[in-house]
Short mmCIF file of C-alpha atoms in Angstrom, two decimals:
data_model
loop_
_atom_site.label_atom_id
_atom_site.label_comp_id
_atom_site.label_asym_id
_atom_site.label_seq_id
_atom_site.Cartn_x
_atom_site.Cartn_y
_atom_site.Cartn_z
CA MET A 702 95.74 117.33 135.94
CA ALA A 703 94.58 114.35 138.01
CA ASN A 704 91.05 114.86 136.71
CA HIS A 705 92.31 114.78 133.12
CA ILE A 706 94.22 111.55 133.74
CA ALA A 707 91.17 110.01 135.37
CA CYS A 708 88.97 110.99 132.40
CA ILE A 709 91.45 109.53 129.92
CA ALA A 710 91.70 106.32 131.95
CA LEU A 711 87.90 106.09 132.08
CA LEU A 712 87.64 106.63 128.31
CA ILE A 713 90.23 103.93 127.63
CA ALA A 714 88.43 101.53 129.96
CA LEU A 715 85.13 102.25 128.19
CA LEU A 716 86.69 101.61 124.77
CA VAL A 717 88.22 98.35 125.97
CA ALA A 718 84.86 97.24 127.36
CA LEU A 719 83.07 98.12 124.10
CA LEU A 720 85.65 96.35 121.94
CA ALA A 721 86.49 93.40 124.18
CA LYS A 722 84.45 90.72 122.47
CA PRO A 723 84.11 89.83 118.78
CA LEU A 724 80.75 90.27 117.06
CA GLU A 725 79.59 88.12 114.17
CA ALA A 726 76.80 87.74 111.66
CA PRO A 727 78.57 84.61 110.45
CA LEU A 728 79.26 83.13 107.05
CA GLN A 729 76.93 80.35 105.98
CA HIS A 730 79.45 77.68 105.12
CA THR A 731 79.97 73.95 105.42
CA GLY A 732 83.05 71.77 105.48
CA ASN A 733 86.57 72.91 104.66
CA VAL A 734 87.22 76.60 103.93
CA LEU A 735 90.03 77.89 101.71
CA LEU A 736 91.38 81.42 101.99
CA LEU A 737 92.71 82.41 98.56
CA THR A 738 95.16 85.32 98.58
CA ALA A 739 97.55 86.93 96.12
CA HIS A 740 100.55 87.92 98.24
CA PRO A 741 102.16 87.26 101.61
CA ASP A 742 100.67 89.70 104.17
CA ASP A 743 97.18 89.70 102.52
CA GLU A 744 96.09 87.18 105.15
CA CYS A 745 96.67 89.54 108.08
CA MET A 746 96.12 92.92 106.40
CA PHE A 747 92.67 92.02 105.05
CA PHE A 748 91.31 88.69 106.32
CA ALA A 749 92.42 88.32 109.95
CA PRO A 750 88.97 88.96 111.53
CA THR A 751 87.47 86.08 109.53
CA ILE A 752 90.40 83.73 110.07
CA ARG A 753 90.16 84.32 113.81
CA ALA A 754 86.39 83.72 113.82
CA LEU A 755 86.63 80.49 111.81
CA VAL A 756 89.48 79.11 113.91
CA ARG A 757 87.54 79.96 117.05
CA ALA A 758 84.59 77.99 115.66
CA GLN A 759 86.95 75.05 114.95
CA THR A 760 86.32 75.28 111.21
CA PRO A 761 89.07 73.62 109.13
CA VAL A 762 90.74 76.63 107.47
CA PHE A 763 93.23 76.27 104.60
CA SER A 764 95.33 79.02 103.03
CA LEU A 765 96.62 79.22 99.46
CA CYS A 766 98.73 82.23 98.46
CA LEU A 767 99.23 82.42 94.69
CA SER A 768 102.60 84.18 94.80
CA VAL A 769 105.57 84.58 97.11
CA GLY A 770 105.60 88.37 96.69
CA ASN A 771 108.82 88.47 94.72
CA ALA A 772 108.37 91.94 93.17
CA ASP A 773 111.45 93.22 95.03
CA GLY A 774 113.41 89.97 94.90
CA LEU A 775 112.40 89.00 98.44
CA GLY A 776 110.34 85.94 97.56
CA SER A 777 112.13 83.43 99.78
CA ILE A 778 112.05 85.83 102.74
CA ARG A 779 108.39 86.63 102.25
CA ARG A 780 107.46 82.96 101.98
CA ASP A 781 108.98 82.40 105.43
CA GLU A 782 107.24 85.49 106.80
CA LEU A 783 103.92 84.19 105.51
CA ALA A 784 104.48 80.89 107.32
CA HIS A 785 105.17 82.73 110.59
CA SER A 786 102.10 84.93 110.15
CA LEU A 787 99.81 81.98 109.50
CA GLU A 788 101.29 80.23 112.52
CA VAL A 789 100.22 83.21 114.63
CA LEU A 790 96.74 82.98 113.06
CA ASN A 791 96.58 79.25 113.92
CA ILE A 792 96.56 77.81 110.41
CA PRO A 793 98.81 74.73 110.65
CA ALA A 794 101.62 73.93 108.22
CA HIS A 795 99.77 71.08 106.50
CA ARG A 796 96.92 73.44 105.57
CA ARG A 797 98.89 76.31 104.07
CA TRP A 798 100.75 76.77 100.79
CA ALA A 799 102.47 79.54 98.82
CA VAL A 800 102.85 79.08 95.07
CA ASP A 801 105.69 80.47 92.94
CA HIS A 802 104.28 80.18 89.41
CA PRO A 803 106.01 82.02 86.52
CA ASP A 804 102.71 83.45 85.30
CA LEU A 805 101.47 84.47 88.77
CA GLN A 806 104.17 86.88 89.88
CA ASP A 807 103.60 89.88 92.14
CA ASN A 808 102.96 92.71 89.69
CA PHE A 809 101.11 95.95 90.42
CA THR A 810 100.41 96.67 86.76
CA ALA A 811 99.07 93.37 85.41
CA ARG A 812 96.03 91.18 86.01
CA TRP A 813 96.57 87.47 86.28
CA ASP A 814 95.07 85.11 83.72
CA PRO A 815 91.96 83.44 85.22
CA VAL A 816 92.62 80.15 83.42
CA THR A 817 96.08 79.97 84.99
CA ILE A 818 94.64 80.76 88.42
CA ALA A 819 92.04 78.00 88.02
CA SER A 820 94.61 75.44 86.88
CA VAL A 821 96.80 76.16 89.92
CA LEU A 822 93.85 76.29 92.31
CA GLN A 823 91.95 73.19 91.19
CA PRO A 824 94.28 70.50 92.67
CA TYR A 825 94.17 72.14 96.11
CA VAL A 826 90.38 72.39 96.02
CA LYS A 827 89.94 68.80 94.93
CA SER A 828 92.53 67.12 97.18
CA ASN A 829 91.38 68.96 100.32
CA ASN A 830 87.61 68.71 99.73
CA ILE A 831 87.21 72.48 99.79
CA GLU A 832 83.55 73.48 99.97
CA THR A 833 83.92 77.25 100.47
CA ILE A 834 86.45 79.74 99.09
CA LEU A 835 87.08 83.18 100.60
CA THR A 836 88.91 85.78 98.53
CA PHE A 837 88.91 89.39 97.30
CA ASP A 838 86.07 90.89 95.29
CA ALA A 839 86.51 92.51 91.86
CA GLY A 840 87.64 95.73 93.55
CA GLY A 841 90.46 93.95 95.34
CA ILE A 842 90.13 96.24 98.43
CA SER A 843 93.21 98.22 97.36
CA GLY A 844 92.60 97.96 93.62
CA HIS A 845 95.70 95.79 93.16
CA PRO A 846 95.18 93.95 89.83
CA ASN A 847 96.46 90.65 91.28
CA HIS A 848 93.77 90.86 93.98
CA CYS A 849 91.10 91.76 91.44
CA SER A 850 91.97 88.69 89.34
CA LEU A 851 91.15 86.10 91.99
CA PRO A 852 87.33 85.85 91.88
CA ASP A 853 87.45 85.50 88.09
CA GLY A 854 89.96 82.68 88.53
CA VAL A 855 87.58 80.87 90.91
CA ALA A 856 84.82 81.21 88.31
CA HIS A 857 87.00 79.29 85.85
CA LEU A 858 87.10 76.19 88.05
CA PRO A 859 85.27 73.19 86.56
CA ALA A 860 82.90 73.04 89.54
CA PRO A 861 83.40 76.15 91.70
CA PRO A 862 82.77 75.75 95.44
CA ARG A 863 80.70 78.24 97.36
CA LEU A 864 82.42 81.63 97.03
CA TYR A 865 82.45 84.61 99.36
CA THR A 866 84.26 87.81 98.36
CA LEU A 867 85.48 90.49 100.75
CA VAL A 868 83.59 93.73 100.13
CA THR A 869 85.63 96.71 98.92
CA ARG A 870 84.50 99.89 100.68
CA PRO A 871 84.98 103.48 99.45
CA LEU A 872 88.07 105.35 100.59
CA HIS A 873 86.24 107.45 103.18
CA ALA A 874 85.11 104.27 104.98
CA LYS A 875 88.38 102.35 104.75
CA TYR A 876 90.54 104.36 107.10
CA ILE A 877 88.57 105.44 110.14
CA GLY A 878 90.49 103.32 112.64
CA VAL A 879 88.78 102.23 115.81
CA LEU A 880 85.63 104.10 114.79
CA ALA A 881 84.92 101.30 112.30
CA PRO A 882 84.28 98.54 114.88
CA LEU A 883 82.52 100.97 117.22
CA LEU A 884 80.10 102.12 114.51
CA ALA A 885 79.60 98.55 113.31
CA ARG A 886 78.68 97.43 116.82
CA PHE A 887 76.33 100.36 117.31
CA SER A 888 74.65 99.62 113.98
CA PHE A 889 74.39 95.91 114.76
CA TYR A 890 72.78 96.40 118.18
CA GLN A 891 70.53 99.11 116.84
CA ASP A 892 69.32 96.71 114.13
CA CYS A 893 68.53 94.13 116.81
CA ILE A 894 66.90 96.43 119.35
CA TYR A 895 65.33 99.17 117.26
CA PRO A 896 64.56 97.72 113.81
CA ALA A 897 61.93 100.38 113.21
CA VAL A 898 64.57 103.14 113.10
CA SER A 899 67.29 101.02 111.52
CA GLU A 900 66.89 102.29 107.98
CA HIS A 901 66.81 105.92 109.06
CA PHE A 902 69.96 105.51 111.16
CA ASN A 903 71.85 103.74 108.40
CA GLN A 904 71.02 106.48 105.90
CA LEU A 905 72.05 109.15 108.39
CA PHE A 906 75.40 107.55 109.27
CA ARG A 907 76.18 105.66 106.06
CA PHE A 908 79.02 108.06 105.19
CA ALA A 909 80.90 107.04 108.31
CA ALA A 910 79.80 103.49 108.97
CA GLU A 911 79.19 101.84 105.61
CA THR A 912 78.24 98.61 107.40
CA SER A 913 74.52 98.24 106.94
CA SER A 914 73.67 95.18 104.89
CA PRO A 915 72.24 91.70 105.28
CA GLN A 916 75.65 90.27 104.37
CA PRO A 917 77.87 88.30 106.74
CA VAL A 918 79.88 90.67 108.92
CA ILE A 919 82.67 89.79 111.34
CA VAL A 920 83.91 92.38 113.82
CA SER A 921 87.05 91.56 115.79
CA GLY A 922 87.48 92.07 119.49
CA ILE A 923 90.62 93.67 120.89
CA TYR A 924 92.41 90.35 121.34
CA ASP A 925 91.73 89.42 117.70
CA TYR A 926 93.03 92.81 116.57
CA LEU A 927 96.21 92.38 118.62
CA THR A 928 96.67 88.90 117.15
CA ALA A 929 96.32 90.34 113.63
CA LEU A 930 98.89 92.97 114.56
CA GLN A 931 101.24 90.26 115.80
CA ALA A 932 100.77 88.38 112.52
CA MET A 933 101.57 91.54 110.57
CA ARG A 934 104.76 91.97 112.58
CA ALA A 935 105.90 88.61 111.20
CA HIS A 936 106.24 90.36 107.83
CA THR A 937 109.40 92.19 108.87
CA SER A 938 110.47 93.01 105.32
CA GLN A 939 107.21 94.89 104.72
CA LEU A 940 107.08 97.01 107.87
CA VAL A 941 107.67 100.40 106.28
CA TRP A 942 106.05 103.52 107.76
CA PHE A 943 102.85 103.45 105.69
CA ARG A 944 102.09 99.86 106.75
CA TRP A 945 102.10 101.02 110.38
CA LEU A 946 99.56 103.66 109.39
CA TYR A 947 97.55 100.95 107.69
CA VAL A 948 97.34 98.67 110.73
CA LEU A 949 96.34 101.63 112.89
CA PHE A 950 93.60 103.00 110.66
CA SER A 951 92.33 100.28 108.30
CA ARG A 952 88.83 98.93 108.89
CA TYR A 953 89.97 95.54 107.54
CA MET A 954 92.10 94.98 110.62
CA TRP A 955 88.81 95.06 112.55
CA ILE A 956 85.95 94.24 110.18
CA ASN A 957 85.29 91.82 107.31
CA GLU A 958 82.07 92.18 105.31
CA TRP A 959 81.31 89.43 102.83
CA ALA A 960 79.18 89.04 99.72
CA GLU A 961 78.30 85.60 98.45
CA SER A 962 79.06 85.14 94.77
CA ARG A 963 77.71 82.31 92.67
CA PRO A 964 80.26 81.63 89.94
CA THR A 965 78.84 79.67 87.03
CA PRO A 966 81.04 76.82 85.80
CA LEU A 967 82.45 77.72 82.40
CA ARG A 968 81.83 75.23 79.62
#
């Protein structure tokens, strides 16, 4: 029995040591960065690794949420929860906003109009000298149509800033829990130390890891993960059983992989 306890303690200590520090192949950005989300809790469920990395680098980070999540009539509550979550993530009050626009309501069955998104977004971009926008990709991570609408809305800006979109991974790679950061670290170090076998390794383990790419990748350390978990706990109204499963098993609590998009200004 004592031997079993000692082995478990050793395994936990090894995991903590492996996951202690964050790991980054950072975004190439300049100036002010705006995180564009669709609903309260997106910031901590999907983007916390990047927020933590940017704040740590003393990058001015702004947050604009395009709805208050009023699908269940909890908009005022969820707006306050969002403020508490962003406080945990160290985005100050003067750099964060939640919009309650009649045509941008939380709706799981409808895409948002990109022209409306652009018209709401433009004043925040202009008045805060935003040079880089971070948001969902066309897959929206979860496939939520509000998420999927956001990059198209950015493309409708008169002069779109630099845009990075969070990469949607297949289902088998989304929910592997702590294996995601472990495999990402192994792949990263293997790329650095053994580039000759990198391609072979990535093909062999692609089903599990899904991390090999030249794109910016941010892997949280344990403290960053715990901070993201604390931010998620600010969303008290949303803490149903399946969200607890999400924070335990989702790769996005640990890893953000980004693709740079180059939206062309529409004439």
